[in-house]
Coordinates of C-alpha atoms and ligand atoms in Angstrom, one line a residue:
M265 CA 0.0 0.0 0.0
M266 CA 0.9 3.7 -0.8
D267 CA 2.5 5.5 2.3
L268 CA -0.2 7.5 4.3
N269 CA 0.2 11.0 5.5
V270 CA -2.3 12.7 7.8
V271 CA -2.8 16.3 7.9
I272 CA -4.6 17.5 11.1
L273 CA -6.1 20.9 10.8
A274 CA -5.8 22.6 14.1
A275 CA -5.4 26.4 13.5
G276 CA -8.8 27.7 14.7
K277 CA -8.8 29.5 17.5
G278 CA -12.1 28.1 19.1
T279 CA -13.2 31.5 20.4
R280 CA -16.7 30.0 21.5
M281 CA -14.8 27.9 24.1
K282 CA -14.5 31.0 26.1
S283 CA -11.1 29.6 27.5
N284 CA -7.4 30.6 27.2
L285 CA -6.6 27.1 26.4
P286 CA -6.4 26.7 22.8
K287 CA -9.7 24.7 21.4
V288 CA -7.5 21.6 20.3
L289 CA -6.0 21.3 24.1
Q290 CA -9.2 21.3 25.7
P291 CA -9.6 17.8 27.6
L292 CA -12.1 14.9 26.3
A293 CA -11.5 12.1 28.9
K294 CA -8.8 13.9 30.2
K295 CA -6.7 14.0 27.2
P296 CA -6.5 17.1 24.4
L297 CA -8.8 16.8 21.9
I298 CA -6.1 16.7 19.3
S299 CA -4.2 13.9 21.1
H300 CA -7.2 11.7 20.4
V301 CA -6.9 12.3 16.5
V302 CA -3.2 11.8 16.9
D303 CA -3.5 8.6 18.4
T304 CA -6.2 7.5 15.8
S305 CA -3.7 8.6 12.9
F306 CA -0.9 6.4 14.2
L307 CA -3.5 3.6 14.6
V308 CA -4.3 3.5 11.0
E309 CA -0.6 3.6 10.2
A310 CA 0.0 7.1 9.2
S311 CA 3.9 7.1 8.4
N312 CA 3.7 11.0 8.9
V313 CA 1.5 13.2 10.6
V314 CA 1.5 16.9 9.8
I315 CA -0.4 19.4 12.2
V316 CA -1.2 22.7 10.9
Y317 CA -1.3 24.9 13.7
G318 CA -2.1 28.6 14.5
H319 CA -3.5 30.0 17.5
G320 CA -1.6 28.8 20.7
G321 CA 0.9 27.0 18.8
S322 CA 3.7 26.5 21.1
L323 CA 1.6 25.3 23.7
V324 CA -0.1 22.8 21.4
K325 CA 3.4 21.7 20.1
A326 CA 4.7 21.2 23.5
T327 CA 1.6 19.5 25.0
I328 CA 1.7 17.0 21.7
D329 CA 5.5 16.5 22.1
Y330 CA 5.0 15.6 25.7
L331 CA 2.1 13.2 25.0
H332 CA 3.6 11.5 21.7
P333 CA 7.1 11.5 22.0
N334 CA 9.3 10.0 19.4
K335 CA 6.5 10.4 17.0
P336 CA 6.9 11.3 13.1
I337 CA 5.0 14.4 13.9
R338 CA 5.7 17.7 11.7
W339 CA 4.5 21.0 12.2
V340 CA 3.5 23.6 9.9
E341 CA 2.3 27.1 10.7
Q342 CA -0.7 28.7 9.3
A343 CA -0.3 32.1 10.5
E344 CA -3.6 33.4 8.8
Q345 CA -6.6 31.5 8.4
L346 CA -7.4 31.7 5.1
G347 CA -9.8 28.5 4.7
T348 CA -9.3 24.8 4.8
G349 CA -8.0 24.7 1.4
H350 CA -5.2 27.0 2.3
A351 CA -4.5 25.1 5.6
V352 CA -4.0 21.9 3.6
K353 CA -1.9 23.8 0.9
V354 CA 0.8 25.1 3.7
A355 CA 1.1 21.4 4.4
L356 CA 2.1 20.4 1.0
P357 CA 5.9 20.7 1.6
E358 CA 5.8 18.0 4.3
L359 CA 3.9 15.5 2.2
K360 CA 6.1 12.4 1.0
S361 CA 5.7 12.0 -2.8
D362 CA 4.1 8.5 -4.0
S363 CA 1.6 8.7 -1.0
R364 CA -2.0 9.3 -0.2
T365 CA -3.3 12.0 2.4
L366 CA -6.0 11.7 4.9
I367 CA -7.3 14.9 6.4
L368 CA -8.5 14.9 9.7
Y369 CA -9.6 17.9 12.2
G370 CA -8.1 18.6 15.8
D371 CA -11.4 19.3 17.1
V372 CA -13.2 16.1 15.8
P373 CA -11.9 13.7 18.3
L374 CA -14.0 10.5 18.3
V375 CA -13.7 9.4 14.5
S376 CA -12.6 5.8 15.1
K377 CA -10.0 3.7 13.6
E378 CA -12.4 1.2 12.3
T379 CA -14.1 4.1 10.5
L380 CA -10.7 5.4 8.9
Q381 CA -9.6 2.0 7.9
G382 CA -13.0 1.2 6.1
F383 CA -12.7 4.7 4.5
I384 CA -8.9 3.7 3.4
A385 CA -9.7 0.4 2.2
A386 CA -12.8 2.0 0.2
T387 CA -10.8 4.4 -1.5
G388 CA -8.8 3.9 -4.3
E389 CA -5.1 5.0 -4.6
Q390 CA -5.9 7.6 -7.3
D391 CA -9.4 8.5 -5.9
C392 CA -10.6 11.8 -4.2
G393 CA -12.0 10.1 -1.3
L394 CA -14.7 11.9 1.0
L395 CA -16.2 10.9 4.3
T396 CA -19.9 11.9 4.4
V397 CA -22.7 11.9 6.9
D398 CA -26.6 11.7 6.5
L399 CA -27.9 14.4 8.8
D400 CA -31.6 15.0 10.0
N401 CA -30.4 18.3 10.0
P402 CA -27.5 19.3 7.8
T403 CA -27.8 23.1 8.2
G404 CA -24.2 24.6 8.4
Y405 CA -22.5 21.7 6.6
G406 CA -21.2 21.4 3.1
R407 CA -23.7 19.3 0.6
I408 CA -22.6 16.4 -1.3
I409 CA -24.1 17.1 -4.8
R410 CA -24.2 14.2 -7.3
D411 CA -25.3 13.9 -10.9
A412 CA -28.1 11.8 -12.7
S413 CA -25.9 8.8 -12.5
D414 CA -25.1 9.3 -8.6
N415 CA -21.4 10.6 -9.2
V416 CA -20.3 13.2 -6.6
T417 CA -19.5 16.3 -8.9
A418 CA -19.3 19.0 -6.1
I419 CA -19.3 19.9 -2.4
V420 CA -21.5 23.4 -1.9
E421 CA -20.9 25.1 1.2
E422 CA -24.1 26.1 3.1
K423 CA -23.4 29.6 2.5
D424 CA -23.1 29.1 -1.3
A425 CA -25.8 26.6 -1.5
S426 CA -29.2 27.1 -3.4
E427 CA -32.3 26.2 -1.9
E428 CA -32.4 23.0 -3.8
Q429 CA -29.0 22.1 -2.8
K430 CA -29.8 22.9 0.8
K431 CA -32.1 20.1 0.6
V432 CA -29.6 17.3 0.3
T433 CA -28.9 15.6 3.8
E434 CA -25.6 13.9 2.6
A435 CA -23.1 16.3 4.2
N436 CA -19.4 16.8 4.2
T437 CA -17.7 15.5 7.3
G438 CA -14.5 17.2 6.2
I439 CA -12.4 14.3 6.3
M440 CA -11.0 13.5 2.9
L441 CA -8.4 10.9 1.6
V442 CA -6.7 12.2 -1.5
N443 CA -3.7 11.0 -4.0
S444 CA -0.9 13.5 -2.7
E445 CA -0.2 14.3 -6.3
H446 CA -3.5 15.2 -6.8
L447 CA -3.3 17.8 -3.7
Q448 CA 0.0 19.3 -5.1
R449 CA -1.8 20.0 -8.4
W450 CA -5.2 21.1 -7.3
L451 CA -4.5 23.1 -3.8
P452 CA -2.4 26.0 -5.5
A453 CA -5.3 26.3 -8.1
L454 CA -7.7 27.0 -5.7
G455 CA -9.8 30.5 -5.7
S456 CA -11.4 32.5 -3.1
A457 CA -14.4 33.7 -5.1
N458 CA -17.2 32.6 -2.5
S459 CA -19.6 34.0 0.0
Q460 CA -16.8 33.8 2.5
G461 CA -13.8 34.6 0.7
E462 CA -11.9 31.7 2.0
Y463 CA -9.8 28.9 0.0
Y464 CA -12.3 26.1 0.2
L465 CA -10.9 22.5 0.4
T466 CA -14.3 21.3 -0.8
D467 CA -13.8 23.1 -4.1
I468 CA -11.2 20.1 -5.2
V469 CA -13.9 17.9 -5.6
K470 CA -15.3 19.8 -8.4
M471 CA -11.4 19.8 -10.1
A472 CA -11.4 16.0 -9.4
S473 CA -14.7 15.6 -11.4
D474 CA -13.6 17.9 -14.2
E475 CA -10.5 16.0 -14.4
A476 CA -12.6 12.6 -14.4
V477 CA -10.7 11.5 -11.2
N478 CA -13.0 9.1 -9.3
V479 CA -14.7 10.9 -6.2
K480 CA -15.5 8.1 -4.0
A481 CA -17.8 8.8 -1.1
T482 CA -18.0 6.8 1.6
M483 CA -20.7 7.2 4.5
V484 CA -20.1 7.1 8.2
K485 CA -22.7 5.3 10.4
D486 CA -22.6 7.2 13.6
P487 CA -22.8 11.0 13.0
M488 CA -21.0 11.3 16.7
E489 CA -17.9 10.1 15.1
V490 CA -17.6 13.2 12.7
E491 CA -19.0 15.9 15.1
G492 CA -16.7 18.6 16.1
V493 CA -16.5 20.6 19.1
N494 CA -17.0 24.1 19.1
D495 CA -18.2 25.1 22.8
K496 CA -18.3 23.6 26.0
L497 CA -21.8 22.0 25.6
Q498 CA -20.6 20.1 22.5
L499 CA -17.5 19.0 24.5
A500 CA -19.8 17.5 27.4
K501 CA -21.8 15.9 24.9
L502 CA -18.9 14.2 23.1
E503 CA -17.4 13.4 26.5
R504 CA -20.8 11.5 27.2
A505 CA -20.8 9.8 23.9
Y506 CA -17.1 8.8 24.6
Q507 CA -17.6 7.5 28.0
L508 CA -20.8 5.6 26.8
R509 CA -18.5 3.8 24.2
Q510 CA -16.1 2.8 26.9
A511 CA -18.6 1.5 29.1
Y512 CA -19.7 -0.7 26.2
R513 CA -16.5 -1.8 25.5
L514 CA -16.2 -3.3 28.8
M515 CA -19.7 -4.6 29.0
Q516 CA -18.7 -6.5 25.7
A517 CA -15.8 -7.7 27.6
G518 CA -18.0 -9.4 30.1
A519 CA -18.4 -6.5 32.8
T520 CA -21.3 -6.0 34.7
I521 CA -21.7 -2.2 34.8
V522 CA -24.8 -1.0 37.0
D523 CA -25.5 2.2 35.0
P524 CA -23.1 2.6 31.7
E525 CA -24.0 6.4 31.9
R526 CA -22.3 6.5 35.2
V527 CA -18.9 5.2 34.8
D528 CA -16.0 7.3 33.6
I529 CA -12.7 6.0 32.0
R530 CA -10.0 8.4 31.6
G531 CA -7.5 6.3 30.1
S532 CA -7.7 2.6 29.6
V533 CA -9.2 -0.3 31.6
S534 CA -8.6 -3.6 31.3
I535 CA -10.9 -6.4 33.0
G536 CA -10.6 -10.0 33.9
Q537 CA -14.1 -12.3 34.0
D538 CA -17.1 -11.3 36.0
C539 CA -16.1 -7.8 37.1
F540 CA -19.0 -5.9 38.8
I541 CA -18.6 -2.1 38.6
D542 CA -21.0 0.1 40.5
V543 CA -22.2 3.7 39.8
N544 CA -19.9 6.8 39.7
A545 CA -16.5 4.7 39.2
V546 CA -13.9 6.7 37.7
F547 CA -10.8 5.3 36.4
E548 CA -7.8 7.1 35.2
G549 CA -4.2 6.3 33.5
T550 CA -3.8 2.3 33.1
V551 CA -6.1 0.3 35.3
T552 CA -6.1 -3.4 35.4
L553 CA -8.9 -5.4 37.2
G554 CA -8.5 -8.9 37.6
D555 CA -11.3 -11.8 37.6
N556 CA -14.4 -11.2 39.6
C557 CA -13.6 -7.5 41.1
Q558 CA -16.0 -5.8 42.6
I559 CA -15.6 -1.9 42.4
G560 CA -18.3 0.1 44.7
P561 CA -20.0 3.2 44.3
N562 CA -18.1 6.3 43.8
C563 CA -14.6 4.7 43.8
F564 CA -11.7 6.6 42.1
I565 CA -9.1 4.4 40.8
T566 CA -5.8 5.7 39.1
N567 CA -2.9 3.7 37.5
S568 CA -3.4 0.7 39.7
K569 CA -3.8 -3.0 39.5
I570 CA -6.4 -4.9 41.3
G571 CA -6.2 -8.6 41.7
N572 CA -8.5 -11.4 41.5
N573 CA -11.4 -11.4 43.6
A574 CA -10.6 -8.1 45.4
V575 CA -13.6 -6.1 46.7
I576 CA -13.3 -2.5 46.6
K577 CA -15.9 -0.7 48.6
A578 CA -17.9 2.5 48.4
N579 CA -15.7 5.9 48.0
T580 CA -12.5 4.2 48.0
V581 CA -9.6 6.3 46.4
I582 CA -6.6 4.2 44.9
E583 CA -3.7 5.7 43.2
D584 CA -0.5 4.1 41.7
A585 CA -0.9 0.9 43.9
V586 CA -1.0 -2.7 43.6
I587 CA -3.9 -4.6 45.3
G588 CA -3.6 -8.2 45.7
S589 CA -6.1 -10.9 45.0
E590 CA -9.0 -11.4 47.8
A591 CA -8.5 -7.9 48.9
D592 CA -11.1 -6.1 51.0
I593 CA -10.7 -2.3 50.9
G594 CA -12.7 0.1 52.2
P595 CA -15.3 2.0 52.4
F596 CA -13.8 5.2 52.3
A597 CA -10.1 4.2 52.1
R598 CA -7.3 6.0 50.6
I599 CA -4.5 4.0 49.0
R600 CA -1.6 6.2 48.0
P601 CA 1.1 5.9 45.6
G602 CA 3.3 2.7 46.4
T603 CA 0.9 0.7 48.4
V604 CA 1.6 -2.8 47.5
T605 CA -0.7 -5.4 49.1
E606 CA -0.5 -9.2 48.9
A607 CA -3.3 -11.4 49.0
G608 CA -6.0 -11.1 51.3
V609 CA -5.3 -7.9 52.9
K610 CA -8.0 -5.8 54.6
I611 CA -7.9 -2.2 54.7
G612 CA -11.0 -0.5 56.5
N613 CA -12.5 2.7 56.7
F614 CA -10.6 6.0 56.9
V615 CA -7.3 4.2 56.5
E616 CA -4.7 5.9 54.5
T617 CA -1.7 4.1 52.9
K618 CA 1.5 5.2 51.3
K619 CA 4.7 3.5 50.2
A620 CA 3.4 0.4 52.3
H621 CA 4.1 -3.0 51.4
I622 CA 1.6 -5.2 53.4
Q623 CA 1.8 -8.9 53.2
E624 CA -0.6 -11.6 53.1
G625 CA -3.8 -11.8 55.4
S626 CA -2.9 -8.3 57.4
K627 CA -5.7 -6.2 58.5
V628 CA -5.6 -2.4 58.9
N629 CA -9.3 -1.9 59.5
H630 CA -10.0 1.3 60.9
L631 CA -8.7 5.0 61.3
T632 CA -5.2 4.4 60.6
Y633 CA -2.2 5.9 58.7
I634 CA 0.5 3.7 57.3
G635 CA 3.3 5.3 55.4
D636 CA 6.7 4.0 54.3
A637 CA 6.2 0.8 56.0
E638 CA 7.0 -2.7 55.5
I639 CA 4.2 -5.0 57.4
G640 CA 4.6 -8.6 57.3
K641 CA 1.9 -11.4 57.1
S642 CA -1.2 -11.8 59.5
V643 CA -0.4 -8.6 61.4
N644 CA -3.3 -6.9 63.0
I645 CA -3.0 -3.0 63.0
G646 CA -5.5 -1.7 65.5
A647 CA -7.8 1.3 65.1
G648 CA -6.1 4.6 65.2
T649 CA -2.4 3.5 64.6
I650 CA -0.1 6.0 63.2
T651 CA 3.1 5.4 61.6
C652 CA 5.0 8.5 62.5
N653 CA 7.1 8.4 59.6
Y654 CA 8.3 12.1 59.2
D655 CA 10.4 13.9 61.8
G656 CA 9.9 17.5 60.2
V657 CA 12.8 17.1 57.8
N658 CA 13.0 13.3 56.7
K659 CA 11.0 10.3 56.2
H660 CA 11.7 7.1 58.0
K661 CA 10.6 3.4 57.9
T662 CA 8.3 1.3 60.1
I663 CA 8.8 -2.6 59.7
I664 CA 6.5 -4.7 61.2
G665 CA 7.3 -8.6 61.8
D666 CA 4.8 -11.5 60.9
G667 CA 2.1 -11.8 63.2
A668 CA 2.7 -8.7 65.3
F669 CA -0.5 -7.3 66.8
I670 CA -0.6 -3.3 67.3
G671 CA -3.1 -2.0 69.8
S672 CA -5.4 0.7 69.2
N673 CA -4.4 4.3 69.2
T674 CA -0.5 3.5 69.1
S675 CA 2.0 5.9 67.5
L676 CA 4.9 3.9 66.0
V677 CA 7.7 6.6 65.6
A678 CA 10.0 5.7 62.6
P679 CA 12.7 4.6 62.1
I680 CA 11.4 1.6 64.1
T681 CA 10.9 -2.3 64.1
V682 CA 8.2 -4.5 65.6
G683 CA 9.3 -7.8 66.0
V684 CA 7.8 -10.9 64.7
G685 CA 5.0 -11.9 67.0
A686 CA 5.3 -8.8 69.1
T687 CA 2.4 -7.1 70.8
V688 CA 2.3 -3.4 71.4
G689 CA -0.3 -2.3 74.1
A690 CA -3.1 0.2 73.2
G691 CA -2.4 3.7 73.3
S692 CA 1.5 3.3 73.4
T693 CA 3.8 5.6 71.9
V694 CA 6.7 3.4 70.6
S695 CA 10.1 5.1 69.8
R696 CA 12.2 1.8 70.3
S697 CA 11.9 -1.4 68.5
A698 CA 9.5 -3.6 70.1
K699 CA 10.8 -7.3 71.0
E700 CA 9.6 -10.0 69.1
H701 CA 7.1 -12.3 70.9
A702 CA 6.7 -9.9 73.9
L703 CA 4.5 -7.3 74.9
T704 CA 5.8 -3.5 74.8
V705 CA 3.5 -1.0 76.5
T706 CA 4.5 2.5 76.9
R707 CA 1.4 4.4 78.5
A708 CA 1.7 5.4 82.1
K709 CA 0.3 2.9 84.8
Q710 CA -3.4 3.3 85.7
L711 CA -4.1 4.6 89.1
T712 CA -7.4 4.6 91.2
L713 CA -7.7 7.5 93.6
A714 CA -10.4 6.3 95.9
D715 CA -10.7 9.4 97.8
W716 CA -10.8 11.9 94.9
Q717 CA -13.9 14.0 94.4
R718 CA -15.3 16.0 91.6
P719 CA -15.1 19.7 91.9
T720 CA -18.1 21.2 92.9
K721 CA -19.7 24.5 91.5
K722 CA -18.7 27.8 93.4
S723 CA -21.6 29.6 94.6
Ligands
UD1_266 C1 -16.0 22.5 6.8 C2 -16.2 22.2 5.3 C3 -17.8 21.6 5.2 C4 -17.8 20.7 6.1 C5 -17.7 21.0 7.8 C6 -17.8 19.8 8.5 C7 -14.7 23.3 4.1 C8 -14.8 24.7 3.1 N1 -16.1 23.4 4.4 O1 -16.8 23.8 6.9 O2 -18.0 21.2 4.0 O3 -19.3 20.3 6.1 O4 -16.3 21.5 7.7 O5 -17.7 20.2 9.7 O6 -13.9 22.9 4.2 N2 -9.0 25.3 9.8 C9 -7.7 25.9 9.7 N3 -7.4 26.7 8.8 C10 -8.3 27.3 8.3 C11 -9.6 27.2 8.3 C12 -10.3 26.4 9.3 O7 -6.9 24.9 10.5 O8 -7.9 28.4 7.6 C13 -9.6 24.3 10.6 C14 -10.5 24.8 11.8 O9 -9.9 25.0 12.8 C15 -11.4 23.6 11.9 C16 -11.6 22.9 10.6 O10 -10.4 23.5 9.8 O11 -10.8 22.5 12.9 C17 -12.9 23.0 9.9 O12 -13.0 24.6 9.8 P1 -14.2 25.5 9.6 O13 -14.0 26.7 9.6 O14 -15.1 25.1 10.9 O15 -15.1 24.8 8.7 P2 -16.5 24.7 8.3 O16 -17.0 26.1 7.8 O17 -17.2 24.3 9.2
CA267 CA1 -16.1 28.3 8.6

């Protein structure tokens, strides 16, 4: 197959966004609009991606370079927006010879790999290919004009269309696939004698038709795929459409999702069998769920791996962590970066963990902070335990041996080691190592003052 260039038009300012952020950097699923298009370009095996930028160029460039490192992306500035035809014309020097060029838009984020692959396959190497869409209300779009034998002869913009032409419901999505040599020939010949005084890319269709180059229209099934974003309302609409797609994908892979309209995936989630996801779960970055995981309502999970048969209860936050199989986490747990739990660990309500390795079968059930800690197997951490890991300047480690029992309301002043099988009495502040298989208790001895009396009110 011929090499594929993708030209992404992204010079528009996006005034209707009412934002300082350039339009193509507005986030959809926490990723800039244009970044979705760049990803899709490489999924359809573009060997060369050319981005035509204008407004906010340096920020767009820096963001894309950061998000897509080491990719063959070239940048072309269109200082003045003279129309879509002009925009593609400025990209001509960056196109490979003996290639085809697919034209995409930085603000049309949902066009899928499958749709583009179908479009590419349907369009001959010498053709002028158009992706079209049938719309109930095509107002504002360019219309596809066909002759008596149904061949496409032109695209007419809404503002230049006759009443008869406006009745056509087949609209131009803007996405085209054209042999690059045709573009080299046609684009310099475009004029701007139209109602908007712009160089219309769409005028190449008539040129193709006049030269008897085959114009091949391919109709997209789902209009949402080719919808552009111009304001925050459309952005929200596309966000929901995108999220629904993600939810469908998970359900097709076997997940039970209580309400597909109330789950958000800002990144990628992979799942094992029989996972159950309750309402308002939010996933970010790369999240992996094993088999038979249950994610309770309102959980927020970022860049983490959850083992088989884990139960994550309501309102739990998990970030950059690895949760072992058979875990029982939450409700209201906060699992921070660097937490690794082995099989069968229980972490209960109002427990915060950070850089903590917790081994098999250990329990941290209530109101506790475990940071910079190594916790052995079958350890019980009582309610209200704090690892005092920070001395105001440096962080220190707490190491707790297998089978240790930490009584409630204990402060473990790190660096500190609690031996295997050790017991720490409730209410202790422990600042030296606790001996294995022994009771360590640091609280004051209990006194009873039998002749003590409560104060009485002064008259
Ligand atoms: C364009 C098509 C129209 C189609 C519609 C689909 C033309 C002449 N018309 O119209 O047939 O139905 O898209 O949405 O192509 N851009 C640049 N530089 C420019 C002009 C535009 O980068 O000089 C970018 C814009 O940022 C935008 C895209 O190209 O992302 C489309 O431009 P816009 O002016 O919105 O085109 P439409 O008038 O909607
Ligand atoms: Ca316009």
